[in-house]
Amino acid sequence: CDRVRIGDGTVIGDDVVFDASDVQIGDFATIYRRCHFPGPGTLVIGHNFWLGDGCIVDSQGGTTIGNNVGVGAQSQLWTHMKFGDVMMGCRFHSAAPLVVEDDAWLVGHCLISPVRIGARAVAMLGSVVTRDLESDRTYAGVPAKDMTHVFGPQFEATTPDQRRAWLE
């Protein structure tokens, strides 16, 4: 890494490897063991991030993850597809940005392409995400499809009185 900034209260487990060129992690992140952050590229992670055991978060195309994002164990977030000799005509040689907005949740064992995941979107266990996910929607399957009508959204509206009661 050429540049690393790790916020206050961040906990990083054993056998975690950062290979991104530029790593920025906000405050109070938890990164469990055996995670890998391949690069080169820029990796920007917001505050209160949670990453489960054995995840891969690639940064070759540039990865931006918002605040309060959770990524469950064994998930893989990719920004590039590169294999094969381009001189021999291999067409699969690309990199693109991945953006995960605030409060999104990738439940676990998810495979994520370079897409935009909207705020408060959920990808259920084992989802394969190949297209953008809209905010406040719940997705599941291979490939992931909108299943909000089955599961409902991750969040529901609360009143100030409800929030005050929970705090008390």
C-alpha atoms as a printed R data frame, in Angstrom:
    type eleno elety resid chain resno       x       y       z
1   ATOM     1    CA   CYS     A     1   0.000   0.000   0.000
2   ATOM     2    CA   ASP     A     2   1.192   3.497  -0.785
3   ATOM     3    CA   ARG     A     3  -1.200   5.194   1.636
4   ATOM     4    CA   VAL     A     4  -3.178   3.782   4.589
5   ATOM     5    CA   ARG     A     5  -5.587   5.556   6.919
6   ATOM     6    CA   ILE     A     6  -7.374   3.488   9.569
7   ATOM     7    CA   GLY     A     7  -9.955   5.223  11.756
8   ATOM     8    CA   ASP     A     8 -10.326   5.207  15.512
9   ATOM     9    CA   GLY     A     9 -11.754   2.111  17.168
10  ATOM    10    CA   THR     A    10 -11.229  -0.080  14.113
11  ATOM    11    CA   VAL     A    11 -10.516  -3.757  14.768
12  ATOM    12    CA   ILE     A    12  -8.701  -5.872  12.170
13  ATOM    13    CA   GLY     A    13  -8.482  -9.650  12.663
14  ATOM    14    CA   ASP     A    14  -5.649 -12.079  12.010
15  ATOM    15    CA   ASP     A    15  -4.378 -12.880   8.504
16  ATOM    16    CA   VAL     A    16  -5.956  -9.830   6.841
17  ATOM    17    CA   VAL     A    17  -4.049  -8.644   3.750
18  ATOM    18    CA   PHE     A    18  -4.308  -5.186   2.180
19  ATOM    19    CA   ASP     A    19  -2.859  -4.912  -1.346
20  ATOM    20    CA   ALA     A    20  -4.791  -1.831  -2.483
21  ATOM    21    CA   SER     A    21  -2.667   1.216  -3.360
22  ATOM    22    CA   ASP     A    22  -4.710   3.648  -1.285
23  ATOM    23    CA   VAL     A    23  -6.674   2.349   1.738
24  ATOM    24    CA   GLN     A    24  -8.984   4.562   3.796
25  ATOM    25    CA   ILE     A    25 -11.129   3.016   6.541
26  ATOM    26    CA   GLY     A    26 -13.416   5.088   8.759
27  ATOM    27    CA   ASP     A    27 -13.943   4.852  12.499
28  ATOM    28    CA   PHE     A    28 -15.281   1.766  14.298
29  ATOM    29    CA   ALA     A    29 -14.879  -0.758  11.483
30  ATOM    30    CA   THR     A    30 -14.639  -4.469  12.271
31  ATOM    31    CA   ILE     A    31 -12.798  -6.666   9.790
32  ATOM    32    CA   TYR     A    32 -12.721 -10.327  10.733
33  ATOM    33    CA   ARG     A    33  -9.888 -12.746  10.008
34  ATOM    34    CA   ARG     A    34  -8.671 -14.074   6.674
35  ATOM    35    CA   CYS     A    35  -9.984 -11.180   4.579
36  ATOM    36    CA   HIS     A    36  -8.124  -9.992   1.478
37  ATOM    37    CA   PHE     A    37  -8.208  -6.590  -0.202
38  ATOM    38    CA   PRO     A    38  -6.479  -7.102  -3.584
39  ATOM    39    CA   GLY     A    39  -5.361  -4.126  -5.628
40  ATOM    40    CA   PRO     A    40  -3.871  -2.035  -6.974
41  ATOM    41    CA   GLY     A    41  -6.497   0.647  -6.712
42  ATOM    42    CA   THR     A    42  -8.319   2.874  -4.273
43  ATOM    43    CA   LEU     A    43 -10.371   1.444  -1.418
44  ATOM    44    CA   VAL     A    44 -12.507   3.879   0.604
45  ATOM    45    CA   ILE     A    45 -14.634   2.501   3.452
46  ATOM    46    CA   GLY     A    46 -16.882   4.622   5.677
47  ATOM    47    CA   HIS     A    47 -17.563   4.500   9.401
48  ATOM    48    CA   ASN     A    48 -19.056   1.546  11.280
49  ATOM    49    CA   PHE     A    49 -18.205  -1.010   8.573
50  ATOM    50    CA   TRP     A    50 -18.534  -4.717   9.346
51  ATOM    51    CA   LEU     A    51 -16.813  -7.430   7.252
52  ATOM    52    CA   GLY     A    52 -17.234 -11.119   8.031
53  ATOM    53    CA   ASP     A    53 -14.630 -13.873   7.998
54  ATOM    54    CA   GLY     A    54 -12.894 -14.800   4.728
55  ATOM    55    CA   CYS     A    55 -14.155 -12.006   2.470
56  ATOM    56    CA   ILE     A    56 -12.485 -10.555  -0.619
57  ATOM    57    CA   VAL     A    57 -12.947  -6.850  -1.404
58  ATOM    58    CA   ASP     A    58 -11.171  -5.969  -4.663
59  ATOM    59    CA   SER     A    59 -10.130  -2.411  -5.551
60  ATOM    60    CA   GLN     A    60  -8.643  -2.550  -9.065
61  ATOM    61    CA   GLY     A    61 -11.544  -0.567 -10.521
62  ATOM    62    CA   GLY     A    62 -11.941   1.572  -7.394
63  ATOM    63    CA   THR     A    63 -14.149   0.578  -4.465
64  ATOM    64    CA   THR     A    64 -16.190   2.983  -2.340
65  ATOM    65    CA   ILE     A    65 -18.194   1.652   0.598
66  ATOM    66    CA   GLY     A    66 -20.413   3.959   2.651
67  ATOM    67    CA   ASN     A    67 -21.206   4.168   6.360
68  ATOM    68    CA   ASN     A    68 -22.909   1.403   8.366
69  ATOM    69    CA   VAL     A    69 -22.385  -1.241   5.683
70  ATOM    70    CA   GLY     A    70 -22.316  -4.930   6.594
71  ATOM    71    CA   VAL     A    71 -20.793  -7.670   4.429
72  ATOM    72    CA   GLY     A    72 -21.312 -11.241   5.636
73  ATOM    73    CA   ALA     A    73 -18.745 -14.023   5.747
74  ATOM    74    CA   GLN     A    74 -17.201 -15.473   2.591
75  ATOM    75    CA   SER     A    75 -18.565 -12.721   0.335
76  ATOM    76    CA   GLN     A    76 -16.563 -11.512  -2.667
77  ATOM    77    CA   LEU     A    77 -16.777  -7.977  -4.052
78  ATOM    78    CA   TRP     A    78 -15.037  -7.605  -7.432
79  ATOM    79    CA   THR     A    79 -14.145  -4.614  -9.606
80  ATOM    80    CA   HIS     A    80 -12.226  -6.346 -12.358
81  ATOM    81    CA   MET     A    81 -12.395  -9.246 -14.776
82  ATOM    82    CA   LYS     A    82  -8.987  -9.995 -16.220
83  ATOM    83    CA   PHE     A    83  -7.808 -13.342 -17.468
84  ATOM    84    CA   GLY     A    84  -6.434 -14.489 -20.784
85  ATOM    85    CA   ASP     A    85  -4.036 -13.026 -23.283
86  ATOM    86    CA   VAL     A    86  -5.416  -9.826 -24.834
87  ATOM    87    CA   MET     A    87  -2.867 -10.125 -27.655
88  ATOM    88    CA   MET     A    88  -4.546 -13.409 -28.586
89  ATOM    89    CA   GLY     A    89  -7.981 -11.761 -28.592
90  ATOM    90    CA   CYS     A    90  -9.226 -12.280 -25.037
91  ATOM    91    CA   ARG     A    91 -12.154  -9.887 -24.585
92  ATOM    92    CA   PHE     A    92 -12.378 -10.249 -20.812
93  ATOM    93    CA   HIS     A    93 -10.010  -7.566 -19.595
94  ATOM    94    CA   SER     A    94 -11.836  -4.813 -17.745
95  ATOM    95    CA   ALA     A    95 -12.130  -2.929 -14.484
96  ATOM    96    CA   ALA     A    96 -14.987  -0.733 -13.258
97  ATOM    97    CA   PRO     A    97 -15.909   0.970  -9.976
98  ATOM    98    CA   LEU     A    98 -17.935  -0.639  -7.202
99  ATOM    99    CA   VAL     A    99 -20.037   1.651  -5.007
100 ATOM   100    CA   VAL     A   100 -21.908   0.442  -1.929
101 ATOM   101    CA   GLU     A   101 -24.009   3.195  -0.381
102 ATOM   102    CA   ASP     A   102 -24.832   3.754   3.315
103 ATOM   103    CA   ASP     A   103 -26.637   1.110   5.385
104 ATOM   104    CA   ALA     A   104 -26.467  -1.599   2.704
105 ATOM   105    CA   TRP     A   105 -26.217  -5.205   3.863
106 ATOM   106    CA   LEU     A   106 -24.748  -8.119   1.909
107 ATOM   107    CA   VAL     A   107 -25.908 -10.971   4.125
108 ATOM   108    CA   GLY     A   108 -23.166 -13.509   3.360
109 ATOM   109    CA   HIS     A   109 -21.663 -15.710   0.642
110 ATOM   110    CA   CYS     A   110 -22.565 -12.991  -1.877
111 ATOM   111    CA   LEU     A   111 -20.747 -12.494  -5.181
112 ATOM   112    CA   ILE     A   112 -20.770  -8.862  -6.266
113 ATOM   113    CA   SER     A   113 -19.792  -7.436  -9.666
114 ATOM   114    CA   PRO     A   114 -18.705  -3.822 -10.183
115 ATOM   115    CA   VAL     A   115 -22.136  -2.261  -9.642
116 ATOM   116    CA   ARG     A   116 -23.831   0.441  -7.566
117 ATOM   117    CA   ILE     A   117 -25.647  -0.843  -4.476
118 ATOM   118    CA   GLY     A   118 -28.143   1.720  -3.248
119 ATOM   119    CA   ALA     A   119 -28.580   2.935   0.321
120 ATOM   120    CA   ARG     A   120 -30.295   0.426   2.629
121 ATOM   121    CA   ALA     A   121 -30.388  -2.262  -0.076
122 ATOM   122    CA   VAL     A   122 -30.039  -5.904   1.015
123 ATOM   123    CA   ALA     A   123 -28.630  -8.864  -0.918
124 ATOM   124    CA   MET     A   124 -29.778 -12.038   0.845
125 ATOM   125    CA   LEU     A   125 -27.553 -15.053   1.551
126 ATOM   126    CA   GLY     A   126 -25.769 -16.401  -1.536
127 ATOM   127    CA   SER     A   127 -26.949 -13.690  -3.921
128 ATOM   128    CA   VAL     A   128 -25.034 -13.130  -7.146
129 ATOM   129    CA   VAL     A   129 -25.257  -9.424  -7.956
130 ATOM   130    CA   THR     A   130 -24.587  -8.553 -11.601
131 ATOM   131    CA   ARG     A   131 -26.691  -5.360 -11.871
132 ATOM   132    CA   ASP     A   132 -27.228  -2.234  -9.779
133 ATOM   133    CA   LEU     A   133 -29.398  -2.646  -6.668
134 ATOM   134    CA   GLU     A   134 -31.925   0.096  -5.922
135 ATOM   135    CA   SER     A   135 -32.125   1.767  -2.529
136 ATOM   136    CA   ASP     A   136 -34.542   0.354   0.065
137 ATOM   137    CA   ARG     A   137 -35.028  -2.920  -1.826
138 ATOM   138    CA   THR     A   138 -34.287  -6.543  -0.899
139 ATOM   139    CA   TYR     A   139 -32.668  -8.862  -3.451
140 ATOM   140    CA   ALA     A   140 -32.063 -12.607  -3.550
141 ATOM   141    CA   GLY     A   141 -31.066 -15.356  -5.961
142 ATOM   142    CA   VAL     A   142 -28.761 -16.174  -8.829
143 ATOM   143    CA   PRO     A   143 -28.761 -13.708 -10.453
144 ATOM   144    CA   ALA     A   144 -30.156 -11.485  -7.699
145 ATOM   145    CA   LYS     A   145 -33.704 -10.252  -8.324
146 ATOM   146    CA   ASP     A   146 -35.851  -7.794  -6.405
147 ATOM   147    CA   MET     A   147 -37.701  -9.798  -3.728
148 ATOM   148    CA   THR     A   148 -38.947  -6.889  -1.621
149 ATOM   149    CA   HIS     A   149 -42.513  -8.076  -2.162
150 ATOM   150    CA   VAL     A   150 -41.559 -11.323  -0.338
151 ATOM   151    CA   PHE     A   151 -39.147 -10.165   2.403
152 ATOM   152    CA   GLY     A   152 -39.955  -6.463   2.752
153 ATOM   153    CA   PRO     A   153 -37.319  -3.728   2.967
154 ATOM   154    CA   GLN     A   154 -34.497  -3.718   5.537
155 ATOM   155    CA   PHE     A   155 -35.772  -0.543   7.243
156 ATOM   156    CA   GLU     A   156 -39.186   0.818   8.096
157 ATOM   157    CA   ALA     A   157 -40.045   4.376   9.071
158 ATOM   158    CA   THR     A   158 -39.847   5.213  12.766
159 ATOM   159    CA   THR     A   159 -41.114   8.221  14.665
160 ATOM   160    CA   PRO     A   160 -38.977  10.389  16.935
161 ATOM   161    CA   ASP     A   161 -41.007   9.053  19.890
162 ATOM   162    CA   GLN     A   162 -40.158   5.437  18.972
163 ATOM   163    CA   ARG     A   163 -36.463   6.273  18.696
164 ATOM   164    CA   ARG     A   164 -36.501   8.108  22.026
165 ATOM   165    CA   ALA     A   165 -38.210   5.113  23.701
166 ATOM   166    CA   TRP     A   166 -35.547   2.711  22.351
167 ATOM   167    CA   LEU     A   167 -32.781   4.958  23.671
168 ATOM   168    CA   GLU     A   168 -34.386   5.149  27.098
